Coordinates of C-alpha atoms and ligand atoms in Angstrom, one line a residue:
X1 CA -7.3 6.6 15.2
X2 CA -3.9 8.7 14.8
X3 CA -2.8 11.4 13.0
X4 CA -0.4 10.1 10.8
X5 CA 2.4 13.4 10.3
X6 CA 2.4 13.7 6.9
X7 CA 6.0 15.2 7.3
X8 CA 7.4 11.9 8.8
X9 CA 5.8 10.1 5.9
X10 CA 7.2 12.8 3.3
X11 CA 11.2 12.2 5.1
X12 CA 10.4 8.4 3.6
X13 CA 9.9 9.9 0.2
X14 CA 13.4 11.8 0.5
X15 CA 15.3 9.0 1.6
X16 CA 14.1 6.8 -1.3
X17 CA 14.7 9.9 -3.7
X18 CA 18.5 9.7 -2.1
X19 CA 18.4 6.0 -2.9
X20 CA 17.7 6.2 -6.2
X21 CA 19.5 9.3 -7.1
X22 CA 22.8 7.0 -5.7
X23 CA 22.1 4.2 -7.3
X24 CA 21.6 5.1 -11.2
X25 CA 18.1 6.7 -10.6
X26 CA 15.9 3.9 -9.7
X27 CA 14.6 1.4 -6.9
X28 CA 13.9 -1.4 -9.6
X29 CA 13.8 -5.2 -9.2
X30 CA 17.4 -6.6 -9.1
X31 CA 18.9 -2.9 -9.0
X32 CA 20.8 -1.7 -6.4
X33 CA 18.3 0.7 -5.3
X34 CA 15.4 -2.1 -4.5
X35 CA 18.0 -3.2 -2.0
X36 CA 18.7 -0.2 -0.2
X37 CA 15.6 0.7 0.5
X38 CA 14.5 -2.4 1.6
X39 CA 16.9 -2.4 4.1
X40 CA 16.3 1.1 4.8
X41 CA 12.5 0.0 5.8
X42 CA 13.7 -3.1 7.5
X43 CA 16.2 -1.0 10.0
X44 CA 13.4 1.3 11.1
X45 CA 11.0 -1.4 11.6
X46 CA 13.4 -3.4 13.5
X47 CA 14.4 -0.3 15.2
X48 CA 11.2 0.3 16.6
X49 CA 10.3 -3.7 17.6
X50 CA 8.7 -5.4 14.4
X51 CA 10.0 -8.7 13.7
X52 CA 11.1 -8.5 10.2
X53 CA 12.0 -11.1 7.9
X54 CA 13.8 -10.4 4.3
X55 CA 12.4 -13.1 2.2
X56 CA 14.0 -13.5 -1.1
X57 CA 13.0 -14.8 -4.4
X58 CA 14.1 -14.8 -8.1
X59 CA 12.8 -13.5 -10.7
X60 CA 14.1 -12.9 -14.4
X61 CA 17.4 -14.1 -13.2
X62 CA 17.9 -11.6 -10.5
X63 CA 17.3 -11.7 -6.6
X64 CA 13.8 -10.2 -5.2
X65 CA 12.8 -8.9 -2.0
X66 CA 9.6 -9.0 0.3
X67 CA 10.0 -7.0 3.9
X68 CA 7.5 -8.7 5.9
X69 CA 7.3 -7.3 9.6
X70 CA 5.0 -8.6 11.9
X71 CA 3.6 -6.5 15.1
X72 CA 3.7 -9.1 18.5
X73 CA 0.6 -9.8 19.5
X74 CA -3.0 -10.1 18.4
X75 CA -4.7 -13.4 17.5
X76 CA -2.6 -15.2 15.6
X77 CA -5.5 -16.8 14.0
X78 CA -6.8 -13.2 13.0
X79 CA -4.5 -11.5 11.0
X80 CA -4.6 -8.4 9.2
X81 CA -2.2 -7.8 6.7
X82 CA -1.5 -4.1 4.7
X83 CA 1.1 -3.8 2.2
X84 CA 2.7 -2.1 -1.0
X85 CA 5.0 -2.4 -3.4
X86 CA 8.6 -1.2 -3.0
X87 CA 9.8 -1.5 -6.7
X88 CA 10.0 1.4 -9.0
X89 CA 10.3 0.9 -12.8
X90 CA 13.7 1.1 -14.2
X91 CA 12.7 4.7 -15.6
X92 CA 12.8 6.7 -12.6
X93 CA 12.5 6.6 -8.8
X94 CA 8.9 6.0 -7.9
X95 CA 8.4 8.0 -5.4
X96 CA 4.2 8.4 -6.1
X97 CA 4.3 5.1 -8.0
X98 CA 5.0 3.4 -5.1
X99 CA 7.4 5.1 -2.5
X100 CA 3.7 6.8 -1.5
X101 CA 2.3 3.7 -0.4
X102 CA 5.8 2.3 1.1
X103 CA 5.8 5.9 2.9
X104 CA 2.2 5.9 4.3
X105 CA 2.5 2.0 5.1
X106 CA 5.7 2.3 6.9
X107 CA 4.6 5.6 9.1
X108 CA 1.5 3.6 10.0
X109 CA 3.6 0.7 11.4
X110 CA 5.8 3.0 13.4
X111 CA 2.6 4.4 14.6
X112 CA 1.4 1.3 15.6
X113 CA 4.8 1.4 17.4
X114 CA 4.8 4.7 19.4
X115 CA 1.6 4.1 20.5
X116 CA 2.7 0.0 21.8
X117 CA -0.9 -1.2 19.9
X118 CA -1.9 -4.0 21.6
X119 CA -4.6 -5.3 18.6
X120 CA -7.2 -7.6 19.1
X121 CA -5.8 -8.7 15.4
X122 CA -2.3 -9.9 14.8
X123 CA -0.7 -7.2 12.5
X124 CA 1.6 -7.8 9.4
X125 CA 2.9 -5.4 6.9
X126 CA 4.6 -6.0 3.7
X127 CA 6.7 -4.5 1.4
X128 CA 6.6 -6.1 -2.2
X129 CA 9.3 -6.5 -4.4
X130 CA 8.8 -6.8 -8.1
X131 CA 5.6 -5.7 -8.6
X132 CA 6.1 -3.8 -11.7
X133 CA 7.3 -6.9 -13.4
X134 CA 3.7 -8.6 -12.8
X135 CA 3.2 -9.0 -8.8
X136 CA 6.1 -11.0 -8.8
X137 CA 6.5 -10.7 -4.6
X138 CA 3.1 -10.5 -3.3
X139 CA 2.5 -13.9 -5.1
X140 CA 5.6 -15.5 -4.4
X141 CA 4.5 -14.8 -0.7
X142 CA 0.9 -16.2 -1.6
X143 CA 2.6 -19.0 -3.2
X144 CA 4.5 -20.1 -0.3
X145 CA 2.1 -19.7 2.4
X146 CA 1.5 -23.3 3.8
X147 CA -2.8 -23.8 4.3
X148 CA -2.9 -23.2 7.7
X149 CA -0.6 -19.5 7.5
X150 CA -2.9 -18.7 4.7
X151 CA -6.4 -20.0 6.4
X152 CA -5.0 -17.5 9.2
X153 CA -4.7 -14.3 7.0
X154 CA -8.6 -12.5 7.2
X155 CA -7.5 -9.5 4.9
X156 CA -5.1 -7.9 3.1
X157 CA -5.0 -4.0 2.4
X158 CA -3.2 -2.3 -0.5
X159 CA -1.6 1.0 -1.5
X160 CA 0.0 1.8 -4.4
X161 CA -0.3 5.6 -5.6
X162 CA -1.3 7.3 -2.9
X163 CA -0.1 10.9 -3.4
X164 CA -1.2 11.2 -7.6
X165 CA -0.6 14.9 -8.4
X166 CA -3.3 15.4 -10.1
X167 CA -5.6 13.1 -7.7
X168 CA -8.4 11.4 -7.1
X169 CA -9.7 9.8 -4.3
X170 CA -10.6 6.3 -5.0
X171 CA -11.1 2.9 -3.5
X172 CA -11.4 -0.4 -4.4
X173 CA -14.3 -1.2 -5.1
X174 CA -14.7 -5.0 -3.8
X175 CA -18.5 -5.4 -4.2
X176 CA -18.7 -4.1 -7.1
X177 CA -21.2 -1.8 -6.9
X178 CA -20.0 0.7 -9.1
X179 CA -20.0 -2.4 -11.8
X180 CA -16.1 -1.9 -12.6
X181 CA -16.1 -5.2 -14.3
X182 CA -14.4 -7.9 -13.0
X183 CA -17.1 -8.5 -10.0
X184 CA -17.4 -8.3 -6.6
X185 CA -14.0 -9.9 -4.5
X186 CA -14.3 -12.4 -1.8
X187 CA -16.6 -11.8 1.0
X188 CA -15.5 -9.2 3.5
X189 CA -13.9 -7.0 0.7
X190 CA -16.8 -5.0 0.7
X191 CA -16.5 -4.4 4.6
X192 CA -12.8 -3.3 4.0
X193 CA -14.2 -1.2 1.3
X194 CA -16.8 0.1 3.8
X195 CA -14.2 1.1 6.6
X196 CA -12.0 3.4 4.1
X197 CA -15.0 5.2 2.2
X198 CA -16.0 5.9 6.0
X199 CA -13.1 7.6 7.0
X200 CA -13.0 9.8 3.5
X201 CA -16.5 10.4 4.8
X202 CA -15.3 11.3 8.3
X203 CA -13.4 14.1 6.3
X204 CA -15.7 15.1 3.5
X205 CA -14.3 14.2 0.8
X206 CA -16.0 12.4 -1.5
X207 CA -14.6 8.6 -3.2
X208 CA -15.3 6.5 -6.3
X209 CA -14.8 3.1 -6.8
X210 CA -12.3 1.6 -8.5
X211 CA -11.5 -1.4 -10.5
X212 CA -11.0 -4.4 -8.2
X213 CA -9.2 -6.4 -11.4
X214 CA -6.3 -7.8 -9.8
X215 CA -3.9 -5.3 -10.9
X216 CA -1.7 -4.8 -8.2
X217 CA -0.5 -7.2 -5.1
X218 CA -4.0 -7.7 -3.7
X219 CA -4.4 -9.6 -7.3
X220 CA -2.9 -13.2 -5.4
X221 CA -4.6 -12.3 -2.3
X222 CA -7.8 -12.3 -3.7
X223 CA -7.3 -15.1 -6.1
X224 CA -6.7 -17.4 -3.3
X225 CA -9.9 -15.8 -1.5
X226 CA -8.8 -13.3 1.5
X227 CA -10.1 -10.4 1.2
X228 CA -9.1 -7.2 0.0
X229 CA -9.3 -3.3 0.1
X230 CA -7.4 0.1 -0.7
X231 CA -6.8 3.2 -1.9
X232 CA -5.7 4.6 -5.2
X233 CA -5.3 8.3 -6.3
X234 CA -4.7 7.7 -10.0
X235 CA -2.6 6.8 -12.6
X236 CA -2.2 7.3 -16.3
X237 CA -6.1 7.8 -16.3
X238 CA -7.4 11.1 -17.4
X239 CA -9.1 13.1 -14.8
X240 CA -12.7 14.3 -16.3
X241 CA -14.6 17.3 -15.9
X242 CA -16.8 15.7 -13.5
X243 CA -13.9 14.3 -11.1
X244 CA -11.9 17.9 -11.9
X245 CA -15.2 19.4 -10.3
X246 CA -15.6 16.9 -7.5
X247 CA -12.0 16.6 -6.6
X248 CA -10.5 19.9 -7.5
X249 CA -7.4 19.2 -9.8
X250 CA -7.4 20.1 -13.6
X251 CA -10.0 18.0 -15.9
X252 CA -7.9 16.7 -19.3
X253 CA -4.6 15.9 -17.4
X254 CA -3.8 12.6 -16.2
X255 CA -3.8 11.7 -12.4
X256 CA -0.3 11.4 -12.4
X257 CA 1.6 12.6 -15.9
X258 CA 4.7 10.9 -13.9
X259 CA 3.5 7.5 -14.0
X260 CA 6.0 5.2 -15.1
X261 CA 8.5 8.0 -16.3
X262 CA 11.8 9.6 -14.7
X263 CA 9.8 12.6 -13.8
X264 CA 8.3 10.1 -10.6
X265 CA 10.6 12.5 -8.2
X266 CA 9.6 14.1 -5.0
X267 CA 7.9 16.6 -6.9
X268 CA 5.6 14.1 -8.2
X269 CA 3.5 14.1 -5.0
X270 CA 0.3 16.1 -3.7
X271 CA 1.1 16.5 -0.2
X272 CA -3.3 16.8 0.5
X273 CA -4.0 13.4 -1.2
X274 CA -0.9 11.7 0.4
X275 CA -2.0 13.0 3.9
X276 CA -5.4 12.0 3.7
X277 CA -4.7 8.3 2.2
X278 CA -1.9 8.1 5.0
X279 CA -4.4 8.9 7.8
X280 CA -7.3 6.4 5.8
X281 CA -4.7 3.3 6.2
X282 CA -4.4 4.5 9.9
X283 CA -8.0 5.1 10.7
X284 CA -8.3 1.4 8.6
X285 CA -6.0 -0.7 10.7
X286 CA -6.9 0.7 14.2
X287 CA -10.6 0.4 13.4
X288 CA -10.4 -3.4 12.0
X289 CA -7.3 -4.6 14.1
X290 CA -8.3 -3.2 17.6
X291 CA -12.4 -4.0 17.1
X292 CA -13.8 -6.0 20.1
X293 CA -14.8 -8.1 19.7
X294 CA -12.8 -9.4 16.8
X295 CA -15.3 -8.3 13.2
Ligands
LIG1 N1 -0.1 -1.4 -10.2 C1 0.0 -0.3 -11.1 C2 1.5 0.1 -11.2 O1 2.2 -0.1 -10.2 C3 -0.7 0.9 -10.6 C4 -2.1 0.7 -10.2 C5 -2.5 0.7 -8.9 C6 -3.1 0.6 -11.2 C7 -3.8 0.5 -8.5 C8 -4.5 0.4 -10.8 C9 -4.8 0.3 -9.4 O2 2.0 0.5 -12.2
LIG2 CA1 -2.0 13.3 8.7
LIG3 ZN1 3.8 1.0 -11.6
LIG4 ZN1 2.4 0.7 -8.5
LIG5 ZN1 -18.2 -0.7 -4.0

């Protein structure tokens, strides 16, 4: 699997810093800012040969967004699916919370694109609108996929917060063996699961679960029974001793002091975490998508 350059994924983060800082300071649903950098992933996927689609939606009276690009290729009757959310809150400009995940997504599909991947799997990727207002894209897509587009869909990786300042390194934890609470999610979660912890593994760095509750836009995935995986370096959770001394970082202080505030800025960002999460989604999609045969 590649190398993804965490500078090319970091040049995403200043661009949607430049977004917001020209449109009022945020990238929120039904602001100016969602827009723009929705089209500023479209044109480089597009750019580089995805087939993109906008699809919009409404929500609270305003216009949403979901970039959907699809690689050609692959089984169409095997799809793997990775996405994150492209909304920030109103507060700020979301640049860990979720121009990480957007960042790391997007460098893996142009990736995917330098290198002409031809996948056993078909690839999609997906950029979320409105997810801060409750998952409001990710299940308008669920919503509206007829049977057979959804029967077709085999899993569906997520990343939001990838590059948490103070990080940690966790992942899903789909069959619930670290008991997180809400059970295990549908079968083939827990390979997903399996394939990122290896590659944390791969690198020594050691992962915990984390809860697989539905809340963020592999919730609708997994309520209509595809399965699910992904990352997570933290949010408003406080980091304990224990993580501090597993992780490094400082024990007391939230993974991310940022989260949800104005101060979600370019500055906001461990460059370490964001690198290793962005080179987990990579070592994730070429091991499941180009697998022969087909797992
Ligand atoms: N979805 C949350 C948000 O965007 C963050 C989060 C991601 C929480 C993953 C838990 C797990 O605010
Ligand atoms: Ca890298
Ligand atoms: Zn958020
Ligand atoms: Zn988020
Ligand atoms: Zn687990």
């Amino acid at each position: 699997a590649p190398d993804i350059p965490l500078a090319n994924v970091k040049a995403h983060l200043t661009q949607f810093q430049s977004i917001a800082n020209a449109n009022g300071g945020n990238r929120a649903h039904g602001r100016p800012g969602y827009l723009a950098s929705a089209n500023y992933v479209r044109g480089l996927l597009d750019a580089a040969g995805f087939t993109t689609t906008l699809q919009s939606f409404t929500y609270n009276g305003a216009t949403g967004y979901n970039v959907i690009a699809d690689w050609p290729g692959g089984d169409p009757n095997d799809v793997l699916m990775v996405g994150a959310h492209l909304d920030s809150v109103s507060a700020g400009p979301g640049i860990n919370d979720n121009g990480s995940g957007s960042a790391a997504i997007l460098e893996t599909a142009l990736e995917v694109a330098r290198q002409d991947l031809n996948p056993t799997k078909h690839l999609r990727f997906a950029w979320w609108g409105a997810e801060e207002l409750g998952l409001r894209g990710s299940q308008y897509y669920v919503n509206n996929l007829p049977a057979a587009e959804r029967a077709r869909i085999k899993g569906y990786l997520n990343f939001d917060m990838v590059g948490s300042p103070n990080a940690g390194y966790f992942v899903y934890d789909g069959d619930n063996s670290d008991g997180t609470g809400s059970g295990p999610g549908p079968a083939g979660s827990a390979q997903l699961e399996r394939t990122l912890q290896d590659y944390f593994t791969s690198i020594g760095v050691p992962t915990r679960g984390t809860d697989f509750d539905g809340r963020s836009d592999y919730g609708p995935f997994i309520s209509v029974g595809i399965p699910a995986g992904g990352t997570f370096t933290g949010a408003e959770g406080i980091k304990s001793s224990a993580q501090a001394s597993l992780w490094g970082g400082t024990a007391g202080v939230a993974f991310d002091r940022c989260y949800h505030r104005s101060c979600d800025t370019t500055a906001n960002i461990n460059d370490t975490a964001l690198d290793r999460n962005a080179d987990a989604i990579a070592y994730a999609v070429w091991t499941i998508a180009t697998a022969t045969p087909p797992t």
